[in-house]
Amino acid sequence: MIRNIFLLVFGALIGLSANAQTTSWPNPSKPITFINPFPPGGAVDAFGRPLAKQLSTQLNDSIVVDNRGGAGGTVGAAAAAKMAPDGYTWLLGAVHHSIAPSMYTNLSYDITKDFEPIAIIGSVPHVIVVNPTKFPKNDLKSIMEEIRKYPGKYNYASTGNGTSQHLTGELFKMQNKLFITHIPYRGTGPALQDLVAGQVDMMFDTLAGAAPFIKNGQLIAVAVATSKRVDAFPNVPTAQELGISNFIVSSWYAMWAIKGTPKEIVDKMSSEVQVALASPDIKERWASMGATVPKMTRPELAAYINQEITRWSEVVKKSGAKLD
């Protein structure tokens, strides 16, 4: 009997040990690295660093965020694609990675083939904001009528050629057959500063970027590009409410595994990310940025990314958008 009990206990311990090896990172001295292919202080950092901190606590493991900015996120993504798929390196990224294939002709990686999507870690809707002094009436329908009446008179700022703010503006123009001149800036800060100062007329920014200026009255939000109103700004109508169908745009932020990462580790990280995103601290931080976390399975996310690549490719092609 004693021998049988020993065998049962020994077998259970072996099973637990095997399970631990297949669902965790076996080298405690090697930190897990999240490659952020954008410069420090940007939107991907705003989502990625709190997530890394929360995951580090959950996993009881060190997680390093490595910023490798350049060329709209493509330099860091290319570097990540060449890393060993051992579960110690992961890619953080954004909607820009669904735009890049149509803006850069010689990418050395394929976001759909070299990586496996884990989760959208945050999504922020776009909002149409205007300088309060630029239009006779500050409601969307009146603004569109004014732009049609004086084609080419008005302009919109963006955070740079090929960014989601730029292409959201081009999408709006295409859908509504409007002529608005694009003024590209190098980043959100300079664009919003000039919009507030009246150097430009309007912008198709993320709600996270524009929110402080909307709240203090420096900018007027005329419509959000969502299917329903945003809780933080209940008085701002959706574009759909105002008769503009299919104008639903968000800047989303995501996490990918390097293709070939063991399934057990991919499953483990995926599960831990969902736990982290449901934590009170993360939920509070995301709400302060006007962000939500869409519920998607990994296959649904892969399909969504492909849809986004197709969508932005069509916008780039029809608008003739080019890099600087």
CSV table of C-alpha atoms in Angstrom, one decimal:
chain,number,residue,atom,x,y,z
A,1,MET,CA,0.0,0.0,0.0
A,2,ILE,CA,2.8,2.4,0.9
A,3,ARG,CA,4.5,1.7,-2.4
A,4,ASN,CA,1.3,2.4,-4.3
A,5,ILE,CA,0.8,5.7,-2.5
A,6,PHE,CA,4.4,6.7,-3.2
A,7,LEU,CA,3.9,5.9,-6.9
A,8,LEU,CA,0.7,7.9,-7.0
A,9,VAL,CA,2.3,10.9,-5.4
A,10,PHE,CA,5.4,10.7,-7.5
A,11,GLY,CA,3.3,10.5,-10.7
A,12,ALA,CA,1.3,13.5,-9.6
A,13,LEU,CA,4.5,15.5,-9.0
A,14,ILE,CA,5.8,14.6,-12.4
A,15,GLY,CA,2.6,15.7,-14.0
A,16,LEU,CA,2.7,19.0,-12.2
A,17,SER,CA,6.3,19.5,-13.2
A,18,ALA,CA,5.6,18.7,-16.9
A,19,ASN,CA,2.6,21.1,-16.8
A,20,ALA,CA,4.7,23.9,-15.3
A,21,GLN,CA,7.4,23.4,-18.0
A,22,THR,CA,4.9,23.7,-20.8
A,23,THR,CA,3.0,26.7,-19.5
A,24,SER,CA,5.7,28.9,-18.1
A,25,TRP,CA,9.1,30.4,-18.9
A,26,PRO,CA,11.8,27.9,-17.8
A,27,ASN,CA,14.7,30.4,-17.5
A,28,PRO,CA,14.1,32.7,-14.6
A,29,SER,CA,17.3,34.7,-15.2
A,30,LYS,CA,16.2,35.7,-18.7
A,31,PRO,CA,13.6,38.6,-18.8
A,32,ILE,CA,10.6,38.6,-21.0
A,33,THR,CA,10.9,41.5,-23.5
A,34,PHE,CA,8.1,43.5,-25.1
A,35,ILE,CA,9.4,45.2,-28.2
A,36,ASN,CA,7.6,48.6,-28.7
A,37,PRO,CA,8.4,49.7,-32.3
A,38,PHE,CA,7.6,53.3,-31.5
A,39,PRO,CA,9.5,56.0,-29.5
A,40,PRO,CA,9.1,56.3,-25.7
A,41,GLY,CA,6.1,58.3,-24.5
A,42,GLY,CA,3.7,57.5,-27.3
A,43,ALA,CA,0.3,55.8,-27.2
A,44,VAL,CA,1.8,52.2,-27.4
A,45,ASP,CA,3.8,53.0,-24.3
A,46,ALA,CA,0.7,54.3,-22.6
A,47,PHE,CA,-0.9,50.9,-23.0
A,48,GLY,CA,2.1,48.6,-23.1
A,49,ARG,CA,4.0,49.7,-20.0
A,50,PRO,CA,1.1,49.4,-17.5
A,51,LEU,CA,0.2,46.1,-19.1
A,52,ALA,CA,3.8,44.9,-18.7
A,53,LYS,CA,3.9,46.0,-15.1
A,54,GLN,CA,0.6,44.1,-14.3
A,55,LEU,CA,1.8,41.0,-16.2
A,56,SER,CA,5.1,41.1,-14.3
A,57,THR,CA,3.2,40.9,-11.1
A,58,GLN,CA,1.0,38.1,-12.3
A,59,LEU,CA,3.8,36.0,-13.7
A,60,ASN,CA,6.3,36.9,-10.9
A,61,ASP,CA,8.8,37.5,-13.7
A,62,SER,CA,10.7,40.5,-15.1
A,63,ILE,CA,9.3,42.1,-18.2
A,64,VAL,CA,11.2,44.7,-20.1
A,65,VAL,CA,9.7,47.2,-22.6
A,66,ASP,CA,12.3,47.8,-25.4
A,67,ASN,CA,11.5,50.9,-27.5
A,68,ARG,CA,12.8,50.5,-31.0
A,69,GLY,CA,11.2,53.4,-32.9
A,70,GLY,CA,11.5,54.3,-36.6
A,71,ALA,CA,9.7,54.3,-39.9
A,72,GLY,CA,6.2,54.2,-38.5
A,73,GLY,CA,6.8,51.1,-36.3
A,74,THR,CA,8.3,49.0,-39.1
A,75,VAL,CA,11.9,49.0,-37.9
A,76,GLY,CA,11.0,47.5,-34.5
A,77,ALA,CA,8.6,45.1,-36.0
A,78,ALA,CA,11.3,43.9,-38.5
A,79,ALA,CA,13.7,43.4,-35.6
A,80,ALA,CA,11.1,41.4,-33.6
A,81,ALA,CA,10.4,39.2,-36.6
A,82,LYS,CA,14.0,38.0,-36.5
A,83,MET,CA,14.0,37.1,-32.8
A,84,ALA,CA,13.9,33.5,-31.6
A,85,PRO,CA,10.3,32.3,-31.1
A,86,ASP,CA,11.0,31.0,-27.6
A,87,GLY,CA,8.4,33.0,-25.7
A,88,TYR,CA,10.8,35.6,-24.3
A,89,THR,CA,10.1,38.2,-27.0
A,90,TRP,CA,6.7,39.7,-27.9
A,91,LEU,CA,5.7,42.6,-30.2
A,92,LEU,CA,3.5,45.5,-29.1
A,93,GLY,CA,2.0,47.4,-31.9
A,94,ALA,CA,-0.9,49.4,-33.3
A,95,VAL,CA,-3.3,50.0,-36.1
A,96,HIS,CA,-0.3,51.4,-37.9
A,97,HIS,CA,0.8,47.8,-38.6
A,98,SER,CA,-2.3,47.3,-40.7
A,99,ILE,CA,-1.5,50.5,-42.6
A,100,ALA,CA,2.2,49.9,-43.2
A,101,PRO,CA,1.8,47.2,-45.9
A,102,SER,CA,0.2,49.7,-48.2
A,103,MET,CA,2.5,52.6,-47.3
A,104,TYR,CA,5.9,50.9,-47.4
A,105,THR,CA,6.8,49.0,-50.5
A,106,ASN,CA,9.8,47.0,-49.2
A,107,LEU,CA,8.8,45.7,-45.8
A,108,SER,CA,11.2,42.9,-44.6
A,109,TYR,CA,8.4,41.3,-42.5
A,110,ASP,CA,4.8,40.3,-42.9
A,111,ILE,CA,2.6,41.1,-39.9
A,112,THR,CA,0.2,38.3,-40.8
A,113,LYS,CA,2.8,35.6,-41.5
A,114,ASP,CA,5.7,36.4,-39.1
A,115,PHE,CA,3.6,37.1,-36.1
A,116,GLU,CA,0.6,35.5,-34.3
A,117,PRO,CA,-1.9,38.0,-32.7
A,118,ILE,CA,-2.5,37.6,-29.0
A,119,ALA,CA,-5.0,40.4,-28.1
A,120,ILE,CA,-6.1,43.9,-28.7
A,121,ILE,CA,-4.9,45.6,-25.5
A,122,GLY,CA,-6.8,48.8,-26.1
A,123,SER,CA,-8.9,50.7,-28.6
A,124,VAL,CA,-9.5,54.4,-28.8
A,125,PRO,CA,-12.2,55.9,-31.1
A,126,HIS,CA,-11.5,58.8,-33.4
A,127,VAL,CA,-13.3,62.1,-33.1
A,128,ILE,CA,-13.8,65.0,-35.5
A,129,VAL,CA,-12.7,68.2,-33.7
A,130,VAL,CA,-12.7,71.7,-35.0
A,131,ASN,CA,-11.4,75.1,-33.9
A,132,PRO,CA,-14.4,77.0,-32.4
A,133,THR,CA,-13.7,80.0,-34.6
A,134,LYS,CA,-13.3,78.4,-38.0
A,135,PHE,CA,-16.8,77.5,-39.1
A,136,PRO,CA,-20.0,79.6,-39.0
A,137,LYS,CA,-21.8,76.8,-37.2
A,138,ASN,CA,-20.1,74.0,-35.3
A,139,ASP,CA,-22.3,71.0,-36.0
A,140,LEU,CA,-21.2,68.4,-38.5
A,141,LYS,CA,-23.9,68.8,-41.1
A,142,SER,CA,-23.3,72.6,-41.2
A,143,ILE,CA,-19.5,72.1,-41.4
A,144,MET,CA,-19.9,69.7,-44.3
A,145,GLU,CA,-22.2,72.1,-46.1
A,146,GLU,CA,-19.6,74.9,-45.6
A,147,ILE,CA,-16.8,72.7,-47.0
A,148,ARG,CA,-18.9,71.8,-50.1
A,149,LYS,CA,-19.7,75.5,-50.6
A,150,TYR,CA,-16.0,76.5,-50.5
A,151,PRO,CA,-14.0,73.4,-51.7
A,152,GLY,CA,-10.3,73.7,-50.9
A,153,LYS,CA,-10.8,76.6,-48.4
A,154,TYR,CA,-10.6,74.4,-45.3
A,155,ASN,CA,-7.9,72.1,-44.1
A,156,TYR,CA,-7.3,69.3,-41.5
A,157,ALA,CA,-4.2,68.5,-39.4
A,158,SER,CA,-2.8,65.0,-38.9
A,159,THR,CA,0.1,63.5,-37.0
A,160,GLY,CA,1.9,62.8,-40.2
A,161,ASN,CA,1.5,61.1,-43.6
A,162,GLY,CA,0.4,57.5,-43.4
A,163,THR,CA,-0.9,57.8,-39.8
A,164,SER,CA,-4.3,56.7,-38.7
A,165,GLN,CA,-5.3,60.4,-38.2
A,166,HIS,CA,-4.3,61.1,-41.8
A,167,LEU,CA,-6.1,58.2,-43.4
A,168,THR,CA,-9.2,58.7,-41.2
A,169,GLY,CA,-9.4,62.2,-42.7
A,170,GLU,CA,-9.0,60.8,-46.2
A,171,LEU,CA,-11.7,58.2,-45.5
A,172,PHE,CA,-14.1,60.9,-44.4
A,173,LYS,CA,-13.4,62.9,-47.5
A,174,MET,CA,-13.9,59.9,-49.8
A,175,GLN,CA,-17.1,58.8,-48.1
A,176,ASN,CA,-18.6,62.3,-48.3
A,177,LYS,CA,-17.0,63.6,-51.5
A,178,LEU,CA,-15.3,66.6,-49.8
A,179,PHE,CA,-12.2,68.6,-50.7
A,180,ILE,CA,-10.2,69.4,-47.5
A,181,THR,CA,-6.5,70.0,-47.7
A,182,HIS,CA,-4.3,67.8,-45.6
A,183,ILE,CA,-1.7,69.4,-43.4
A,184,PRO,CA,0.7,66.8,-41.9
A,185,TYR,CA,2.6,67.4,-38.6
A,186,ARG,CA,5.3,65.4,-36.9
A,187,GLY,CA,3.2,64.1,-34.0
A,188,THR,CA,0.0,64.7,-32.1
A,189,GLY,CA,1.3,67.6,-29.9
A,190,PRO,CA,2.3,70.0,-32.7
A,191,ALA,CA,-0.9,69.3,-34.6
A,192,LEU,CA,-3.2,69.9,-31.7
A,193,GLN,CA,-1.3,73.0,-30.7
A,194,ASP,CA,-1.8,74.6,-34.1
A,195,LEU,CA,-5.4,73.5,-34.2
A,196,VAL,CA,-6.1,75.2,-30.9
A,197,ALA,CA,-4.2,78.3,-32.1
A,198,GLY,CA,-6.3,78.4,-35.2
A,199,GLN,CA,-3.5,77.7,-37.7
A,200,VAL,CA,-5.5,74.8,-39.0
A,201,ASP,CA,-9.3,74.2,-39.1
A,202,MET,CA,-10.1,70.6,-38.0
A,203,MET,CA,-8.6,67.2,-37.1
A,204,PHE,CA,-9.6,63.6,-37.1
A,205,ASP,CA,-7.7,62.7,-33.9
A,206,THR,CA,-8.1,59.9,-31.3
A,207,LEU,CA,-10.3,60.8,-28.4
A,208,ALA,CA,-7.5,60.2,-26.0
A,209,GLY,CA,-5.4,62.9,-27.6
A,210,ALA,CA,-8.2,65.4,-28.1
A,211,ALA,CA,-10.1,64.9,-24.8
A,212,PRO,CA,-8.3,67.5,-22.7
A,213,PHE,CA,-8.9,70.2,-25.3
A,214,ILE,CA,-12.6,69.2,-25.7
A,215,LYS,CA,-13.1,69.3,-22.0
A,216,ASN,CA,-11.6,72.8,-21.5
A,217,GLY,CA,-13.5,74.2,-24.6
A,218,GLN,CA,-10.5,74.9,-26.7
A,219,LEU,CA,-11.8,72.4,-29.4
A,220,ILE,CA,-15.3,71.4,-30.3
A,221,ALA,CA,-16.1,67.7,-30.9
A,222,VAL,CA,-18.7,67.4,-33.6
A,223,ALA,CA,-18.9,63.6,-34.0
A,224,VAL,CA,-17.2,60.4,-32.8
A,225,ALA,CA,-16.4,57.6,-35.2
A,226,THR,CA,-18.2,54.9,-33.2
A,227,SER,CA,-21.4,52.9,-33.4
A,228,LYS,CA,-22.6,54.3,-30.1
A,229,ARG,CA,-21.9,57.4,-28.0
A,230,VAL,CA,-18.9,57.4,-25.7
A,231,ASP,CA,-19.7,57.4,-22.0
A,232,ALA,CA,-17.1,60.1,-21.2
A,233,PHE,CA,-18.7,62.5,-23.8
A,234,PRO,CA,-22.4,61.6,-23.9
A,235,ASN,CA,-23.3,64.9,-25.6
A,236,VAL,CA,-21.2,64.2,-28.7
A,237,PRO,CA,-23.2,62.4,-31.4
A,238,THR,CA,-21.9,59.6,-33.5
A,239,ALA,CA,-21.3,60.1,-37.2
A,240,GLN,CA,-23.9,57.4,-37.9
A,241,GLU,CA,-26.5,59.4,-35.9
A,242,LEU,CA,-25.8,62.3,-38.3
A,243,GLY,CA,-26.4,60.2,-41.4
A,244,ILE,CA,-22.8,59.2,-42.2
A,245,SER,CA,-22.8,55.4,-42.4
A,246,ASN,CA,-19.7,53.2,-42.0
A,247,PHE,CA,-17.6,56.0,-40.5
A,248,ILE,CA,-16.3,53.8,-37.6
A,249,VAL,CA,-12.6,54.2,-36.9
A,250,SER,CA,-10.5,53.5,-33.9
A,251,SER,CA,-6.8,53.5,-33.2
A,252,TRP,CA,-6.2,50.1,-31.7
A,253,TYR,CA,-3.2,48.7,-29.9
A,254,ALA,CA,-2.3,45.0,-29.8
A,255,MET,CA,0.2,42.4,-28.8
A,256,TRP,CA,1.7,39.7,-31.0
A,257,ALA,CA,3.8,36.5,-30.5
A,258,ILE,CA,6.6,35.7,-32.9
A,259,LYS,CA,5.4,33.0,-35.3
A,260,GLY,CA,6.6,29.6,-34.0
A,261,THR,CA,6.4,30.4,-30.3
A,262,PRO,CA,5.3,27.2,-28.6
A,263,LYS,CA,1.5,26.9,-28.3
A,264,GLU,CA,1.6,26.3,-24.6
A,265,ILE,CA,3.4,29.6,-24.0
A,266,VAL,CA,1.2,31.5,-26.5
A,267,ASP,CA,-1.9,30.1,-24.6
A,268,LYS,CA,-0.4,31.0,-21.3
A,269,MET,CA,0.4,34.6,-22.2
A,270,SER,CA,-3.0,35.0,-23.9
A,271,SER,CA,-4.7,33.9,-20.8
A,272,GLU,CA,-2.6,36.2,-18.5
A,273,VAL,CA,-3.1,39.2,-20.8
A,274,GLN,CA,-6.9,38.8,-20.4
A,275,VAL,CA,-6.6,38.6,-16.6
A,276,ALA,CA,-4.4,41.7,-16.7
A,277,LEU,CA,-6.8,43.7,-18.8
A,278,ALA,CA,-9.6,42.8,-16.4
A,279,SER,CA,-7.7,44.1,-13.4
A,280,PRO,CA,-9.1,47.2,-11.6
A,281,ASP,CA,-6.0,49.3,-12.2
A,282,ILE,CA,-5.8,48.6,-15.9
A,283,LYS,CA,-9.5,49.2,-16.4
A,284,GLU,CA,-9.3,52.6,-14.5
A,285,ARG,CA,-6.3,53.7,-16.6
A,286,TRP,CA,-7.9,52.7,-19.9
A,287,ALA,CA,-11.2,54.5,-19.0
A,288,SER,CA,-9.2,57.7,-18.3
A,289,MET,CA,-7.9,57.5,-21.9
A,290,GLY,CA,-11.3,56.8,-23.3
A,291,ALA,CA,-10.2,53.3,-24.3
A,292,THR,CA,-12.0,50.0,-24.4
A,293,VAL,CA,-10.9,46.4,-24.9
A,294,PRO,CA,-13.0,44.7,-27.7
A,295,LYS,CA,-13.8,41.1,-26.9
A,296,MET,CA,-12.2,39.0,-29.6
A,297,THR,CA,-10.8,35.5,-29.8
A,298,ARG,CA,-7.4,35.1,-31.3
A,299,PRO,CA,-8.8,33.8,-34.7
A,300,GLU,CA,-11.3,36.7,-34.7
A,301,LEU,CA,-8.4,39.2,-34.1
A,302,ALA,CA,-6.4,37.7,-36.9
A,303,ALA,CA,-9.4,38.1,-39.2
A,304,TYR,CA,-9.9,41.7,-38.0
A,305,ILE,CA,-6.3,42.6,-38.7
A,306,ASN,CA,-6.7,41.2,-42.2
A,307,GLN,CA,-9.9,43.3,-42.7
A,308,GLU,CA,-8.0,46.4,-41.5
A,309,ILE,CA,-5.1,45.8,-43.9
A,310,THR,CA,-7.7,45.6,-46.8
A,311,ARG,CA,-9.6,48.6,-45.6
A,312,TRP,CA,-6.6,50.9,-45.3
A,313,SER,CA,-5.1,49.6,-48.5
A,314,GLU,CA,-8.2,50.8,-50.4
A,315,VAL,CA,-8.0,54.2,-48.7
A,316,VAL,CA,-4.3,54.6,-49.5
A,317,LYS,CA,-4.9,53.6,-53.1
A,318,LYS,CA,-7.9,55.8,-53.7
A,319,SER,CA,-6.6,58.8,-51.9
A,320,GLY,CA,-3.0,58.6,-53.3
A,321,ALA,CA,-1.6,59.0,-49.8
A,322,LYS,CA,2.2,58.9,-49.6
A,323,LEU,CA,4.9,59.1,-47.0
A,324,ASP,CA,7.0,62.3,-46.6
